[in-house]
Short mmCIF file of N, CA and C in Angstrom, two decimals:
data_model
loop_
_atom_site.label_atom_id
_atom_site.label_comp_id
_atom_site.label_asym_id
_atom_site.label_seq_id
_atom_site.Cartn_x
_atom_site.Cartn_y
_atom_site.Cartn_z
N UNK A 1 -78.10 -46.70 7.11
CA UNK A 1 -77.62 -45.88 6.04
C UNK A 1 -77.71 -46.68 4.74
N UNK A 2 -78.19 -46.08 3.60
CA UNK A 2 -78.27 -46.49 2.45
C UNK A 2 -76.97 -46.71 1.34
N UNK A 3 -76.79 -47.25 0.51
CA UNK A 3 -75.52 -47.98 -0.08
C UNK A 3 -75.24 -46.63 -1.23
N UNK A 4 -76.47 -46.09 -1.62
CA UNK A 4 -76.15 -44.73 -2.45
C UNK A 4 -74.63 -43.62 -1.21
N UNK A 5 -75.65 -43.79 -0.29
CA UNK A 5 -75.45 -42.22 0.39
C UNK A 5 -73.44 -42.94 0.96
N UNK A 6 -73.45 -43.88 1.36
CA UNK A 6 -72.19 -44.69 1.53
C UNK A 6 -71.36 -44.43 0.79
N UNK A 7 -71.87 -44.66 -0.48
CA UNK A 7 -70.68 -44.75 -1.98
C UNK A 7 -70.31 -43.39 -2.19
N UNK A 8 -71.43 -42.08 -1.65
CA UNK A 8 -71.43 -40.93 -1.76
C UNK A 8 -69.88 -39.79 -0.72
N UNK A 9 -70.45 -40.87 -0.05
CA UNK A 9 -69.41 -40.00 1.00
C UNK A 9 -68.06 -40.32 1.01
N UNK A 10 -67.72 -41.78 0.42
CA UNK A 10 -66.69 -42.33 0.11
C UNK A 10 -65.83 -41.94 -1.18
N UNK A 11 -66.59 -41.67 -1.98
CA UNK A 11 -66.33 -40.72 -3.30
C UNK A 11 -65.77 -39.17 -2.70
N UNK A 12 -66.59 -38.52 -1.93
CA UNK A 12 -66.21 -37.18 -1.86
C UNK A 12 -64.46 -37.18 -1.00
N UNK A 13 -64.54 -38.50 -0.22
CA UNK A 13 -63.74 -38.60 1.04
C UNK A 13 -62.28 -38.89 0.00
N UNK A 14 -62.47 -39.34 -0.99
CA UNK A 14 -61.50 -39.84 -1.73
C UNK A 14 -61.25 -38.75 -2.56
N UNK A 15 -62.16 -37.82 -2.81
CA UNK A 15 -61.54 -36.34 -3.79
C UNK A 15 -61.58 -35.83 -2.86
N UNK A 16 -61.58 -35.57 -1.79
CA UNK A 16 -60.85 -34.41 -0.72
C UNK A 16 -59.59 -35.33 -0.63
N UNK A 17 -59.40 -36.46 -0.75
CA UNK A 17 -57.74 -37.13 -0.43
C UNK A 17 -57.27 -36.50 -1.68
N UNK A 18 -57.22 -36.68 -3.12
CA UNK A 18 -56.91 -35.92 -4.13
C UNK A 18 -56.35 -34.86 -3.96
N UNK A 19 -57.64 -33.87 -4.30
CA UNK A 19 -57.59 -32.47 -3.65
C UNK A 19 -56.26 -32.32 -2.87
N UNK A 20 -56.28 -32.75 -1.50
CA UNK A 20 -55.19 -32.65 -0.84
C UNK A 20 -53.67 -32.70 -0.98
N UNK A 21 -53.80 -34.59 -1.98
CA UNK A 21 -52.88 -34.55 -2.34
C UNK A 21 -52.10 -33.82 -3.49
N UNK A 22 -52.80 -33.26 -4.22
CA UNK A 22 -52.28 -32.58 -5.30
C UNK A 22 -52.12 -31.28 -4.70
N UNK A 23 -52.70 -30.78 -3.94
CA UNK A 23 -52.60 -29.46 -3.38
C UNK A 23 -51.89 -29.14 -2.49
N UNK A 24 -51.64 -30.31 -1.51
CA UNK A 24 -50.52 -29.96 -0.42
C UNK A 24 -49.39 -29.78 -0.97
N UNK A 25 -48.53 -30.58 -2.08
CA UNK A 25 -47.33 -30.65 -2.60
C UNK A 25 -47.35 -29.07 -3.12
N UNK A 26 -48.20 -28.57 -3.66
CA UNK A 26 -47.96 -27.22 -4.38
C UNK A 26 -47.84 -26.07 -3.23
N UNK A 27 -48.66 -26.30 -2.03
CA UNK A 27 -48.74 -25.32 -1.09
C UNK A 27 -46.85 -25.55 -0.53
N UNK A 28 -46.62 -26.70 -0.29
CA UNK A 28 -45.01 -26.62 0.46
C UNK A 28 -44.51 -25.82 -0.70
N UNK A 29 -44.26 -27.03 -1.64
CA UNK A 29 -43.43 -26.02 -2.77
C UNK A 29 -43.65 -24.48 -2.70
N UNK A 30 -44.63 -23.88 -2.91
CA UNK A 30 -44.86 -22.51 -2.77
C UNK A 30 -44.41 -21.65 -1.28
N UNK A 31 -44.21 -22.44 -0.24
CA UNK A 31 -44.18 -22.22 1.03
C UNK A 31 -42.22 -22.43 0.99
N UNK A 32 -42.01 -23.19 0.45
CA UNK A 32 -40.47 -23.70 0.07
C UNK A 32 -39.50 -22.34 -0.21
N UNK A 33 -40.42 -22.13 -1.56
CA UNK A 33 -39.94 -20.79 -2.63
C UNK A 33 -40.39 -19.71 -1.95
N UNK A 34 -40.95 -19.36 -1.02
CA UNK A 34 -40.89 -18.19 -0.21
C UNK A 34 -40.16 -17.91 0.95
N UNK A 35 -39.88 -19.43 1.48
CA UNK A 35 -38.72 -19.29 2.04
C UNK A 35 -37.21 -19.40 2.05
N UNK A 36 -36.85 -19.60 0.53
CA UNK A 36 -36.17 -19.60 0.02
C UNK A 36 -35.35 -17.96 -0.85
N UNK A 37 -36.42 -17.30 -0.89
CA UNK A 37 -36.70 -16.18 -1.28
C UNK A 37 -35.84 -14.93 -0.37
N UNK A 38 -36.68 -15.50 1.22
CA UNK A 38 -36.18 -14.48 2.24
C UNK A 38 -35.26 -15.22 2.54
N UNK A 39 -34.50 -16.08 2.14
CA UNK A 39 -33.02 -16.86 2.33
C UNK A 39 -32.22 -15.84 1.56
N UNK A 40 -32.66 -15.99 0.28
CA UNK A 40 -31.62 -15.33 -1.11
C UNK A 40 -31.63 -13.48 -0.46
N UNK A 41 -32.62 -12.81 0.16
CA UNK A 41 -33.21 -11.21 0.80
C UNK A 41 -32.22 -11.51 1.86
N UNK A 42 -32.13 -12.40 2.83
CA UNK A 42 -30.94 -12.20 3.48
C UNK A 42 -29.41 -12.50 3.42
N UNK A 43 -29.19 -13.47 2.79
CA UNK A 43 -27.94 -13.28 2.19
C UNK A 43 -27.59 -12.17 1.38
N UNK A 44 -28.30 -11.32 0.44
CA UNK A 44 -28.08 -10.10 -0.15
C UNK A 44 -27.37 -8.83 0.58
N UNK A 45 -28.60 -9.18 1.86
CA UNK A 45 -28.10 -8.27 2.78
C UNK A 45 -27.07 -8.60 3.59
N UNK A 46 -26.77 -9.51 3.96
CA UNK A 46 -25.61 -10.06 4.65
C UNK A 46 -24.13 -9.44 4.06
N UNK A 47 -24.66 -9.83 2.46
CA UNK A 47 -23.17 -9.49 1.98
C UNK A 47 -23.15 -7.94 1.61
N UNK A 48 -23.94 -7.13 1.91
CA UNK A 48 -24.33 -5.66 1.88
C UNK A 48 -23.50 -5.13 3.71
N UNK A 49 -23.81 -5.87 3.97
CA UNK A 49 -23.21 -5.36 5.38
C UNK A 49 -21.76 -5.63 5.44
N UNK A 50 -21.58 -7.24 5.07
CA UNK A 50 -20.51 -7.37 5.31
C UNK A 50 -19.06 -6.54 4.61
N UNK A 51 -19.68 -6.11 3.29
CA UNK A 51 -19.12 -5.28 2.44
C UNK A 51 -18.49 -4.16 3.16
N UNK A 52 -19.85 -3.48 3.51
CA UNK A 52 -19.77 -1.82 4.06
C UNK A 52 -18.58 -2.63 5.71
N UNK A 53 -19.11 -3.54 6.38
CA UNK A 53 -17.91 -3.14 7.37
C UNK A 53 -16.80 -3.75 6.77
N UNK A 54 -16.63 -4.66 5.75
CA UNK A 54 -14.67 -4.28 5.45
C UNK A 54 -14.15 -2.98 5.43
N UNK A 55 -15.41 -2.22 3.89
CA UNK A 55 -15.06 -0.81 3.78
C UNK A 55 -14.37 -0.42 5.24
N UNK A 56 -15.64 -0.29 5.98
CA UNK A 56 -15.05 1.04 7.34
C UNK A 56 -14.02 0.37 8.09
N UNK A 57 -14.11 -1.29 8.14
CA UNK A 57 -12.56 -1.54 8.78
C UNK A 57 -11.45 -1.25 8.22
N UNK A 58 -11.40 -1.40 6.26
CA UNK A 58 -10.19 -0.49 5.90
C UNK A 58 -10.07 0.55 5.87
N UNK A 59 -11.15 1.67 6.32
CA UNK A 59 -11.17 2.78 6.38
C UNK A 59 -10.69 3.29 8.06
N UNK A 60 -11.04 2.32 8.50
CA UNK A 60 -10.34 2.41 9.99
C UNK A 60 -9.34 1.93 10.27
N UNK A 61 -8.80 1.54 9.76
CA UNK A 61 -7.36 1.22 9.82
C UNK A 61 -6.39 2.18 9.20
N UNK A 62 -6.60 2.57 7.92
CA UNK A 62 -6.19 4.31 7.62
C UNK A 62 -6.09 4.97 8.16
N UNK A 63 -7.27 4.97 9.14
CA UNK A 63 -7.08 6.51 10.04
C UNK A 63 -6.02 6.06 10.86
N UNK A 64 -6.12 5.43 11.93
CA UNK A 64 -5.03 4.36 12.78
C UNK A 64 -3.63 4.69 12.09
N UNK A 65 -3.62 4.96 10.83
CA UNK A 65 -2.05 4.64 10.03
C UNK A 65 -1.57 5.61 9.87
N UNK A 66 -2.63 6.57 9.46
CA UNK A 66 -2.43 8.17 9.16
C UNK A 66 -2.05 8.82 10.85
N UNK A 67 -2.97 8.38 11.20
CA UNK A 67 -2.78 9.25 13.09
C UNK A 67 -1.36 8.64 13.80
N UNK A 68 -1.18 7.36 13.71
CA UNK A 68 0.43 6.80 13.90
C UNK A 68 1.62 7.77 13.59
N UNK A 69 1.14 8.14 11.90
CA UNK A 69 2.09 8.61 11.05
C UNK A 69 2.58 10.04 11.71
N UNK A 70 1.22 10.59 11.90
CA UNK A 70 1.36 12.13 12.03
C UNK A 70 2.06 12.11 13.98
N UNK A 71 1.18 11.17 14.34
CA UNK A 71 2.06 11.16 16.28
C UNK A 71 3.40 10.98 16.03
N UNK A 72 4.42 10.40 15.02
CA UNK A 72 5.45 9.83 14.80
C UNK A 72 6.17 11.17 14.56
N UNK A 73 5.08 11.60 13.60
CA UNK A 73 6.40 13.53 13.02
C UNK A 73 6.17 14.18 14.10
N UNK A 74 4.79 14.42 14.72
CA UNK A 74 4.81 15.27 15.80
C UNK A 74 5.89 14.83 17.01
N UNK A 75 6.21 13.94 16.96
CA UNK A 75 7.40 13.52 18.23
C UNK A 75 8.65 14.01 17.69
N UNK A 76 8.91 13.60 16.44
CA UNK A 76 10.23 13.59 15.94
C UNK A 76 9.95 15.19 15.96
N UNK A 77 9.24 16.17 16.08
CA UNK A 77 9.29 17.53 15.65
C UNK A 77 9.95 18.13 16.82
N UNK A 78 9.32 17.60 17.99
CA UNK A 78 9.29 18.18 19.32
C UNK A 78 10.59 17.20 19.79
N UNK A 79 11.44 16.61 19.30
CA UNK A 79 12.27 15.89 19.93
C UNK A 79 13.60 16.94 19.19
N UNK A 80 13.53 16.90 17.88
CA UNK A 80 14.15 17.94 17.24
C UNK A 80 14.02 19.50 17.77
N UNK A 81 13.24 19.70 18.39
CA UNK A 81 12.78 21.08 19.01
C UNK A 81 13.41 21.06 20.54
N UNK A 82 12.98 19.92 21.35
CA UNK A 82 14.02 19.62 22.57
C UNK A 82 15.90 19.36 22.59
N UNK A 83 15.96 18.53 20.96
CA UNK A 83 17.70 18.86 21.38
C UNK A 83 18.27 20.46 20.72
N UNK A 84 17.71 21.32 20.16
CA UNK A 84 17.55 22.74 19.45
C UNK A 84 18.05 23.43 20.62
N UNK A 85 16.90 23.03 21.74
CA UNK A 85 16.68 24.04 22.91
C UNK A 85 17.90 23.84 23.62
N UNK A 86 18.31 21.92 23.64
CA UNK A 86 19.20 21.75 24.47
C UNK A 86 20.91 22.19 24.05
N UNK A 87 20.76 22.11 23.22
CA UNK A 87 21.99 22.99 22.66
C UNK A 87 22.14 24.45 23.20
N UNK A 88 20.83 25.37 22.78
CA UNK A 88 20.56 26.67 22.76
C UNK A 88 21.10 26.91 24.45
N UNK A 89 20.55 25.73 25.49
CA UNK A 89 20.78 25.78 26.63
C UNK A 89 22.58 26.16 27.23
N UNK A 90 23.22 25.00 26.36
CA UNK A 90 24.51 24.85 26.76
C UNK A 90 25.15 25.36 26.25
N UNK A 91 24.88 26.35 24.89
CA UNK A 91 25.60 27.61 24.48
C UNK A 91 25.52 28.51 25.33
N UNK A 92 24.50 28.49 25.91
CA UNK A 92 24.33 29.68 27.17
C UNK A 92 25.12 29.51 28.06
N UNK A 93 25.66 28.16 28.67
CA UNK A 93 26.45 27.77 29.79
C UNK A 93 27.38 28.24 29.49
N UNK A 94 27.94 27.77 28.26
CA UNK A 94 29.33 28.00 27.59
C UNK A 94 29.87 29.40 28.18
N UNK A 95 28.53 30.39 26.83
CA UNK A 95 28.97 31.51 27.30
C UNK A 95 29.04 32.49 28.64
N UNK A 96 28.02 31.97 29.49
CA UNK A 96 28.03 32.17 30.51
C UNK A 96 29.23 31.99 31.37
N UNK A 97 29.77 30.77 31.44
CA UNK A 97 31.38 30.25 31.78
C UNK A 97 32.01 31.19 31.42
N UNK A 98 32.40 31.65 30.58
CA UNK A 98 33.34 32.67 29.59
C UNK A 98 33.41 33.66 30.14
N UNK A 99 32.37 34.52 30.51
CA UNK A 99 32.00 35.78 30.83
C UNK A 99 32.50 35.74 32.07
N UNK A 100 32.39 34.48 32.86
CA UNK A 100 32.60 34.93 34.60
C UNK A 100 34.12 34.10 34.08
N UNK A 101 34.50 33.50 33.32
CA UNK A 101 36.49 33.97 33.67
C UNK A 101 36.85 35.25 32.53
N UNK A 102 36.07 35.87 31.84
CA UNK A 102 36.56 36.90 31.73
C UNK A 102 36.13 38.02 32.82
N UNK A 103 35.46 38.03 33.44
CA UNK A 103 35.16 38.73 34.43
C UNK A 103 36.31 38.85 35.66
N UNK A 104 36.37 37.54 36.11
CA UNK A 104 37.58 37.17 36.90
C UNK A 104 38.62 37.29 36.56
N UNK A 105 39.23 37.23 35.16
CA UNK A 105 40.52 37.72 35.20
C UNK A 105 40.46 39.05 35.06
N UNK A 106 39.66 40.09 34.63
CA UNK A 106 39.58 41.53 34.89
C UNK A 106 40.01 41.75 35.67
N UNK A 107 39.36 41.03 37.09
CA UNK A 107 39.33 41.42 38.43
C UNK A 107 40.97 41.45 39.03
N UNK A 108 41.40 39.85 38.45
CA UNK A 108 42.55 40.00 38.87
C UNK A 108 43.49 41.27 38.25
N UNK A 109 43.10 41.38 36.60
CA UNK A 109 44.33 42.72 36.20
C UNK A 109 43.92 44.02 37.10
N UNK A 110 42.47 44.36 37.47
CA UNK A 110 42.45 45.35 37.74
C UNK A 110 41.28 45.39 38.84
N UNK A 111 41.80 45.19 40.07
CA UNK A 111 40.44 44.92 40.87
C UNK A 111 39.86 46.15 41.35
N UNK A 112 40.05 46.98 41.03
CA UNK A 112 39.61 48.52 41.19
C UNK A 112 38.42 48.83 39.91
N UNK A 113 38.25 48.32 39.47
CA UNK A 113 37.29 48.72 38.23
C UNK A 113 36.09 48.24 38.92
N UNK A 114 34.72 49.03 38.35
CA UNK A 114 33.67 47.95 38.53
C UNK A 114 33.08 47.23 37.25
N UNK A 115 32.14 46.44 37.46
CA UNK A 115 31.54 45.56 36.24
C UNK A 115 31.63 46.13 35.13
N UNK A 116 30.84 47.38 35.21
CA UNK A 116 30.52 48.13 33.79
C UNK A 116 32.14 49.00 33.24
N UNK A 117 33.40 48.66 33.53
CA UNK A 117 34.38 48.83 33.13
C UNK A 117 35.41 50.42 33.37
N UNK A 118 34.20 51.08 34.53
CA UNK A 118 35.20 52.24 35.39
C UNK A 118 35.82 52.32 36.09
N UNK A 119 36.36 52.79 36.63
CA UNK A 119 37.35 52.76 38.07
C UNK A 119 36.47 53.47 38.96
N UNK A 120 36.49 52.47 40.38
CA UNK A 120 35.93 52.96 41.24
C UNK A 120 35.90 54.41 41.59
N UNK A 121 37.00 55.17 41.59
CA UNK A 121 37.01 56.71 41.73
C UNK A 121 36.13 57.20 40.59
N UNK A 122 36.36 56.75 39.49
CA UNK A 122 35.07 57.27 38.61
C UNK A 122 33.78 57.24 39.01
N UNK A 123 33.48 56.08 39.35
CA UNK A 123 31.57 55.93 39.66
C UNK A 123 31.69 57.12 40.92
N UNK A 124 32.47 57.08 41.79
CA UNK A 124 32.31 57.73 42.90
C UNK A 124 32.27 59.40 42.78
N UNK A 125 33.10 59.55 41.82
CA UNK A 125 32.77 61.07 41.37
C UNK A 125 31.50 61.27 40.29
N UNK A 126 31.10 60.61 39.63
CA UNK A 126 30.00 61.19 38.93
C UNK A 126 28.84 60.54 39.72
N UNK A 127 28.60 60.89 41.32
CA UNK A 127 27.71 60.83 41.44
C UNK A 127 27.56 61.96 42.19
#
């Protein structure tokens, strides 16, 4: 091999090292900033999500508070509606009681009558 063609290839071998070196640094860098890019694209979105689910967790927790609220009156409604009844119940006893000792002492003033307040010879003739 000749000392031209030597010096030749050694020259080119040394601007492709150049080349390289000036060019590789720009390709990372550029390779850097694009991945840096879809760093900043996902954190955006990250905090896009994370946003929307606080939203719906405080929005779900409302409902939770509201539906508590309303199971709470609906009990107290129907609990108020059960001691109503239970009263309504033992007024009935009451009067019920009443009726059979007023009934019974009828019986004793007058045990000849029947329920509906005739004397047995009555029902017996108007039939």
């Amino acid at each position: 091999m000749d000392t031209p063609l030597i010096i030749t290839i050694i020259v080119i071998a040394v601007l492709v090292l150049l080349v390289l070196a000036v060019v590789a640094p720009r390709m990372r860098r550029k390779r850097d900033e694009q991945k840096h890019e879809q760093a900043r694209g996902h954190i955006r979105e990250s905090q896009q999500l994370a946003n929307r689910a606080e939203q719906e967790h405080a929005a779900a927790e409302e409902q939770i508070a509201r539906a508590r609220r309303e199971q709470a009156e609906v009990q107290e409604r129907a609990a108020q509606a059960e001691r109503e009844a239970q009263e309504r119940l033992d007024t009935a006893q009451r009067e019920r009681a009443e009726a059979q000792q007023h009934h019974d002492r009828a019986q004793e003033l007058a045990p000849d009558m029947t329920p509906n307040g005739h004397d047995h010879d009555d029902a017996r003739d108007r039939r």
